[in-house]
Amino acid sequence: MVLPVRRERPKVVVKADLLPSVTVASTIGMAGIPIGWLWARLAPPRQAVITRDGTPTPIDLESWHAFDALVIFALLLLGAGLFVGTLTWLLRERRGPVVMLAAVAGSLLSGWLGMLMGNAFLGDEYAVSGRPEIGDVITLAPEIGSPWVIIVQPLAVSLVYALLAAWNGRDDLGRRLA
């Protein structure tokens, strides 16, 4: 009669992963700077007409560019999230929930930083010189319409990391090199 062998389940390593997880979170967070720069180059401006009360009103089809700017930013964050989730999984010695949470937190920081830096990179590029008259057409800077778009990257990171962990199928997530 063969008795089943009881294998000891690997424990979650927290203490050893804390410092590397801070490094992972801060490095991923800095990815928001190039994302913001790229968004500032890709997002389309809007044309608007100055009305009688002095406010700019977007020309008919130009108002769609507000949605375009939001979607461009969301797609940049989605691509970054897929890349970061895969790259974080490749840190074999640090696989686990601590580094995954650090990657998600760093991605949230990256989205927030990308939103701030995107507007900063636009700078005065679309500033109106002088006082516009009624009926003048001016160019409005692109803007991110909703701050909720920053959750796209953390969601993509967590989805990719979870799929790779489920696909792995090992108790220790392949953390040991043996």
PDB file of C-alpha atoms in Angstrom:
ATOM      1  CA  MET A   1       0.000   0.000   0.000  1.00  0.00           C
ATOM      2  CA  VAL A   2       1.374   3.365  -1.047  1.00  0.00           C
ATOM      3  CA  LEU A   3       0.731   6.280   1.240  1.00  0.00           C
ATOM      4  CA  PRO A   4       0.228   9.687  -0.323  1.00  0.00           C
ATOM      5  CA  VAL A   5       3.177  11.976   0.153  1.00  0.00           C
ATOM      6  CA  ARG A   6       2.287  15.262   1.787  1.00  0.00           C
ATOM      7  CA  ARG A   7       4.218  18.107   0.337  1.00  0.00           C
ATOM      8  CA  GLU A   8       4.643  21.242   2.327  1.00  0.00           C
ATOM      9  CA  ARG A   9       2.975  24.210   0.655  1.00  0.00           C
ATOM     10  CA  PRO A  10       5.270  27.145  -0.012  1.00  0.00           C
ATOM     11  CA  LYS A  11       4.718  30.149   2.210  1.00  0.00           C
ATOM     12  CA  VAL A  12       4.185  33.662   0.959  1.00  0.00           C
ATOM     13  CA  VAL A  13       7.443  35.566   1.271  1.00  0.00           C
ATOM     14  CA  VAL A  14       6.760  39.060   2.523  1.00  0.00           C
ATOM     15  CA  LYS A  15       9.798  40.340   4.348  1.00  0.00           C
ATOM     16  CA  ALA A  16      12.305  39.482   1.614  1.00  0.00           C
ATOM     17  CA  ASP A  17      10.082  40.998  -1.073  1.00  0.00           C
ATOM     18  CA  LEU A  18       9.369  44.359   0.574  1.00  0.00           C
ATOM     19  CA  LEU A  19      12.417  46.265  -0.656  1.00  0.00           C
ATOM     20  CA  PRO A  20      12.244  44.837  -4.202  1.00  0.00           C
ATOM     21  CA  SER A  21       8.523  45.647  -4.298  1.00  0.00           C
ATOM     22  CA  VAL A  22       9.226  49.296  -3.464  1.00  0.00           C
ATOM     23  CA  THR A  23      11.717  49.333  -6.322  1.00  0.00           C
ATOM     24  CA  VAL A  24       9.170  47.717  -8.652  1.00  0.00           C
ATOM     25  CA  ALA A  25       6.437  50.199  -7.685  1.00  0.00           C
ATOM     26  CA  SER A  26       8.626  53.270  -8.095  1.00  0.00           C
ATOM     27  CA  THR A  27      10.125  52.105 -11.391  1.00  0.00           C
ATOM     28  CA  ILE A  28       6.714  51.352 -12.848  1.00  0.00           C
ATOM     29  CA  GLY A  29       5.422  54.666 -11.515  1.00  0.00           C
ATOM     30  CA  MET A  30       8.071  56.560 -13.473  1.00  0.00           C
ATOM     31  CA  ALA A  31       6.683  55.032 -16.683  1.00  0.00           C
ATOM     32  CA  GLY A  32       3.959  57.682 -16.458  1.00  0.00           C
ATOM     33  CA  ILE A  33       6.366  60.353 -17.681  1.00  0.00           C
ATOM     34  CA  PRO A  34       6.885  58.900 -21.182  1.00  0.00           C
ATOM     35  CA  ILE A  35       3.204  57.924 -21.336  1.00  0.00           C
ATOM     36  CA  GLY A  36       2.236  61.537 -20.640  1.00  0.00           C
ATOM     37  CA  TRP A  37       4.703  62.821 -23.229  1.00  0.00           C
ATOM     38  CA  LEU A  38       3.426  60.403 -25.860  1.00  0.00           C
ATOM     39  CA  TRP A  39      -0.181  61.342 -25.114  1.00  0.00           C
ATOM     40  CA  ALA A  40       0.662  65.046 -25.456  1.00  0.00           C
ATOM     41  CA  ARG A  41       2.073  64.345 -28.929  1.00  0.00           C
ATOM     42  CA  LEU A  42      -0.780  62.086 -30.098  1.00  0.00           C
ATOM     43  CA  ALA A  43      -3.924  63.673 -28.646  1.00  0.00           C
ATOM     44  CA  PRO A  44      -5.780  65.876 -31.134  1.00  0.00           C
ATOM     45  CA  PRO A  45      -6.655  69.483 -30.273  1.00  0.00           C
ATOM     46  CA  ARG A  46     -10.185  70.863 -30.749  1.00  0.00           C
ATOM     47  CA  GLN A  47     -11.302  73.836 -32.800  1.00  0.00           C
ATOM     48  CA  ALA A  48     -13.797  76.157 -31.105  1.00  0.00           C
ATOM     49  CA  VAL A  49     -15.658  79.344 -31.982  1.00  0.00           C
ATOM     50  CA  ILE A  50     -15.893  82.271 -29.576  1.00  0.00           C
ATOM     51  CA  THR A  51     -19.568  82.982 -28.838  1.00  0.00           C
ATOM     52  CA  ARG A  52     -21.264  86.204 -27.726  1.00  0.00           C
ATOM     53  CA  ASP A  53     -20.725  85.504 -24.043  1.00  0.00           C
ATOM     54  CA  GLY A  54     -16.987  85.039 -24.690  1.00  0.00           C
ATOM     55  CA  THR A  55     -16.834  81.293 -24.140  1.00  0.00           C
ATOM     56  CA  PRO A  56     -15.379  78.920 -26.701  1.00  0.00           C
ATOM     57  CA  THR A  57     -17.928  76.494 -28.187  1.00  0.00           C
ATOM     58  CA  PRO A  58     -16.549  73.478 -30.055  1.00  0.00           C
ATOM     59  CA  ILE A  59     -17.305  73.248 -33.747  1.00  0.00           C
ATOM     60  CA  ASP A  60     -19.749  70.419 -34.542  1.00  0.00           C
ATOM     61  CA  LEU A  61     -17.538  67.395 -35.134  1.00  0.00           C
ATOM     62  CA  GLU A  62     -14.571  68.779 -33.213  1.00  0.00           C
ATOM     63  CA  SER A  63     -16.186  67.863 -29.895  1.00  0.00           C
ATOM     64  CA  TRP A  64     -15.441  64.212 -30.684  1.00  0.00           C
ATOM     65  CA  HIS A  65     -11.760  64.939 -30.174  1.00  0.00           C
ATOM     66  CA  ALA A  66     -12.363  65.111 -26.421  1.00  0.00           C
ATOM     67  CA  PHE A  67     -13.310  61.433 -26.576  1.00  0.00           C
ATOM     68  CA  ASP A  68     -10.349  60.718 -28.857  1.00  0.00           C
ATOM     69  CA  ALA A  69      -7.922  62.206 -26.335  1.00  0.00           C
ATOM     70  CA  LEU A  70      -9.401  60.073 -23.538  1.00  0.00           C
ATOM     71  CA  VAL A  71      -9.261  56.874 -25.586  1.00  0.00           C
ATOM     72  CA  ILE A  72      -5.696  57.515 -26.726  1.00  0.00           C
ATOM     73  CA  PHE A  73      -4.638  57.871 -23.097  1.00  0.00           C
ATOM     74  CA  ALA A  74      -6.570  54.724 -22.118  1.00  0.00           C
ATOM     75  CA  LEU A  75      -4.944  52.716 -24.917  1.00  0.00           C
ATOM     76  CA  LEU A  76      -1.483  53.935 -23.919  1.00  0.00           C
ATOM     77  CA  LEU A  77      -2.178  52.842 -20.341  1.00  0.00           C
ATOM     78  CA  LEU A  78      -3.558  49.499 -21.526  1.00  0.00           C
ATOM     79  CA  GLY A  79      -0.441  48.791 -23.569  1.00  0.00           C
ATOM     80  CA  ALA A  80       1.785  49.809 -20.680  1.00  0.00           C
ATOM     81  CA  GLY A  81      -0.230  47.589 -18.329  1.00  0.00           C
ATOM     82  CA  LEU A  82       0.109  44.540 -20.556  1.00  0.00           C
ATOM     83  CA  PHE A  83       3.847  45.133 -20.889  1.00  0.00           C
ATOM     84  CA  VAL A  84       4.389  45.799 -17.175  1.00  0.00           C
ATOM     85  CA  GLY A  85       2.339  42.774 -16.095  1.00  0.00           C
ATOM     86  CA  THR A  86       4.387  40.492 -18.329  1.00  0.00           C
ATOM     87  CA  LEU A  87       7.682  42.070 -17.336  1.00  0.00           C
ATOM     88  CA  THR A  88       6.846  41.813 -13.628  1.00  0.00           C
ATOM     89  CA  TRP A  89       6.001  38.138 -14.045  1.00  0.00           C
ATOM     90  CA  LEU A  90       9.459  37.573 -15.523  1.00  0.00           C
ATOM     91  CA  LEU A  91      11.035  38.565 -12.178  1.00  0.00           C
ATOM     92  CA  ARG A  92      11.145  34.888 -11.282  1.00  0.00           C
ATOM     93  CA  GLU A  93      12.852  35.202  -7.908  1.00  0.00           C
ATOM     94  CA  ARG A  94      10.211  37.693  -6.709  1.00  0.00           C
ATOM     95  CA  ARG A  95       6.969  36.163  -7.991  1.00  0.00           C
ATOM     96  CA  GLY A  96       4.081  36.406  -5.599  1.00  0.00           C
ATOM     97  CA  PRO A  97       1.366  38.643  -4.194  1.00  0.00           C
ATOM     98  CA  VAL A  98       3.704  41.238  -2.700  1.00  0.00           C
ATOM     99  CA  VAL A  99       5.337  42.114  -6.012  1.00  0.00           C
ATOM    100  CA  MET A 100       1.990  41.909  -7.812  1.00  0.00           C
ATOM    101  CA  LEU A 101       0.471  44.448  -5.430  1.00  0.00           C
ATOM    102  CA  ALA A 102       3.537  46.640  -5.873  1.00  0.00           C
ATOM    103  CA  ALA A 103       3.120  46.461  -9.660  1.00  0.00           C
ATOM    104  CA  VAL A 104      -0.550  47.420  -9.351  1.00  0.00           C
ATOM    105  CA  ALA A 105       0.264  50.333  -7.025  1.00  0.00           C
ATOM    106  CA  GLY A 106       3.071  51.474  -9.317  1.00  0.00           C
ATOM    107  CA  SER A 107       0.703  51.308 -12.283  1.00  0.00           C
ATOM    108  CA  LEU A 108      -1.822  53.466 -10.481  1.00  0.00           C
ATOM    109  CA  LEU A 109       0.955  55.956  -9.771  1.00  0.00           C
ATOM    110  CA  SER A 110       2.018  55.737 -13.419  1.00  0.00           C
ATOM    111  CA  GLY A 111      -1.472  56.596 -14.666  1.00  0.00           C
ATOM    112  CA  TRP A 112      -1.780  59.533 -12.291  1.00  0.00           C
ATOM    113  CA  LEU A 113       1.680  60.805 -13.184  1.00  0.00           C
ATOM    114  CA  GLY A 114       0.964  60.347 -16.901  1.00  0.00           C
ATOM    115  CA  MET A 115      -2.191  62.435 -16.583  1.00  0.00           C
ATOM    116  CA  LEU A 116      -0.324  65.244 -14.810  1.00  0.00           C
ATOM    117  CA  MET A 117       2.700  65.156 -17.081  1.00  0.00           C
ATOM    118  CA  GLY A 118       0.596  64.981 -20.237  1.00  0.00           C
ATOM    119  CA  ASN A 119      -0.965  68.332 -19.391  1.00  0.00           C
ATOM    120  CA  ALA A 120       2.430  69.698 -18.356  1.00  0.00           C
ATOM    121  CA  PHE A 121       4.020  68.642 -21.639  1.00  0.00           C
ATOM    122  CA  LEU A 122       1.320  70.528 -23.541  1.00  0.00           C
ATOM    123  CA  GLY A 123       2.436  73.679 -21.745  1.00  0.00           C
ATOM    124  CA  ASP A 124       1.575  76.865 -23.627  1.00  0.00           C
ATOM    125  CA  GLU A 125       1.383  75.177 -27.022  1.00  0.00           C
ATOM    126  CA  TYR A 126      -2.320  76.023 -27.367  1.00  0.00           C
ATOM    127  CA  ALA A 127      -2.351  79.339 -25.502  1.00  0.00           C
ATOM    128  CA  VAL A 128      -4.454  82.061 -27.140  1.00  0.00           C
ATOM    129  CA  SER A 129      -2.463  85.204 -27.822  1.00  0.00           C
ATOM    130  CA  GLY A 130      -4.440  88.373 -27.394  1.00  0.00           C
ATOM    131  CA  ARG A 131      -8.145  88.697 -26.789  1.00  0.00           C
ATOM    132  CA  PRO A 132     -10.260  86.739 -29.293  1.00  0.00           C
ATOM    133  CA  GLU A 133     -13.246  88.436 -30.944  1.00  0.00           C
ATOM    134  CA  ILE A 134     -16.732  86.994 -31.341  1.00  0.00           C
ATOM    135  CA  GLY A 135     -16.687  84.446 -34.169  1.00  0.00           C
ATOM    136  CA  ASP A 136     -12.944  83.794 -34.023  1.00  0.00           C
ATOM    137  CA  VAL A 137     -11.860  80.173 -34.300  1.00  0.00           C
ATOM    138  CA  ILE A 138      -9.335  79.112 -31.661  1.00  0.00           C
ATOM    139  CA  THR A 139      -7.576  75.838 -30.931  1.00  0.00           C
ATOM    140  CA  LEU A 140      -8.217  74.249 -27.550  1.00  0.00           C
ATOM    141  CA  ALA A 141      -5.669  71.946 -25.934  1.00  0.00           C
ATOM    142  CA  PRO A 142      -6.571  68.267 -25.605  1.00  0.00           C
ATOM    143  CA  GLU A 143      -7.635  67.159 -22.155  1.00  0.00           C
ATOM    144  CA  ILE A 144      -8.350  63.934 -20.352  1.00  0.00           C
ATOM    145  CA  GLY A 145     -12.043  64.091 -19.588  1.00  0.00           C
ATOM    146  CA  SER A 146     -12.185  61.628 -16.690  1.00  0.00           C
ATOM    147  CA  PRO A 147      -9.652  60.858 -13.970  1.00  0.00           C
ATOM    148  CA  TRP A 148     -11.073  57.310 -13.750  1.00  0.00           C
ATOM    149  CA  VAL A 149      -9.062  56.352 -16.823  1.00  0.00           C
ATOM    150  CA  ILE A 150      -5.993  55.829 -14.609  1.00  0.00           C
ATOM    151  CA  ILE A 151      -7.377  52.461 -13.429  1.00  0.00           C
ATOM    152  CA  VAL A 152      -6.861  50.944 -16.891  1.00  0.00           C
ATOM    153  CA  GLN A 153      -3.171  50.203 -16.342  1.00  0.00           C
ATOM    154  CA  PRO A 154      -3.527  48.582 -12.873  1.00  0.00           C
ATOM    155  CA  LEU A 155      -6.394  46.455 -14.153  1.00  0.00           C
ATOM    156  CA  ALA A 156      -4.328  45.287 -17.121  1.00  0.00           C
ATOM    157  CA  VAL A 157      -1.346  44.520 -14.878  1.00  0.00           C
ATOM    158  CA  SER A 158      -3.422  42.490 -12.432  1.00  0.00           C
ATOM    159  CA  LEU A 159      -5.200  40.619 -15.223  1.00  0.00           C
ATOM    160  CA  VAL A 160      -1.960  39.657 -17.013  1.00  0.00           C
ATOM    161  CA  TYR A 161      -0.204  38.691 -13.784  1.00  0.00           C
ATOM    162  CA  ALA A 162      -3.171  36.604 -12.602  1.00  0.00           C
ATOM    163  CA  LEU A 163      -3.479  34.846 -15.964  1.00  0.00           C
ATOM    164  CA  LEU A 164       0.218  34.018 -15.984  1.00  0.00           C
ATOM    165  CA  ALA A 165       0.037  32.751 -12.385  1.00  0.00           C
ATOM    166  CA  ALA A 166      -2.962  30.558 -13.228  1.00  0.00           C
ATOM    167  CA  TRP A 167      -1.232  29.259 -16.326  1.00  0.00           C
ATOM    168  CA  ASN A 168       1.896  28.416 -14.319  1.00  0.00           C
ATOM    169  CA  GLY A 169       0.165  25.860 -12.127  1.00  0.00           C
ATOM    170  CA  ARG A 170       3.018  25.402  -9.646  1.00  0.00           C
ATOM    171  CA  ASP A 171       2.507  25.955  -5.946  1.00  0.00           C
ATOM    172  CA  ASP A 172       5.558  28.171  -5.681  1.00  0.00           C
ATOM    173  CA  LEU A 173       4.818  29.936  -9.023  1.00  0.00           C
ATOM    174  CA  GLY A 174       8.152  28.704 -10.336  1.00  0.00           C
ATOM    175  CA  ARG A 175       9.921  30.909  -7.815  1.00  0.00           C
ATOM    176  CA  ARG A 176      12.527  28.313  -6.944  1.00  0.00           C
ATOM    177  CA  LEU A 177      14.998  27.738  -9.694  1.00  0.00           C
ATOM    178  CA  ALA A 178      15.232  24.001  -8.929  1.00  0.00           C
TER     179      ALA A 178
END
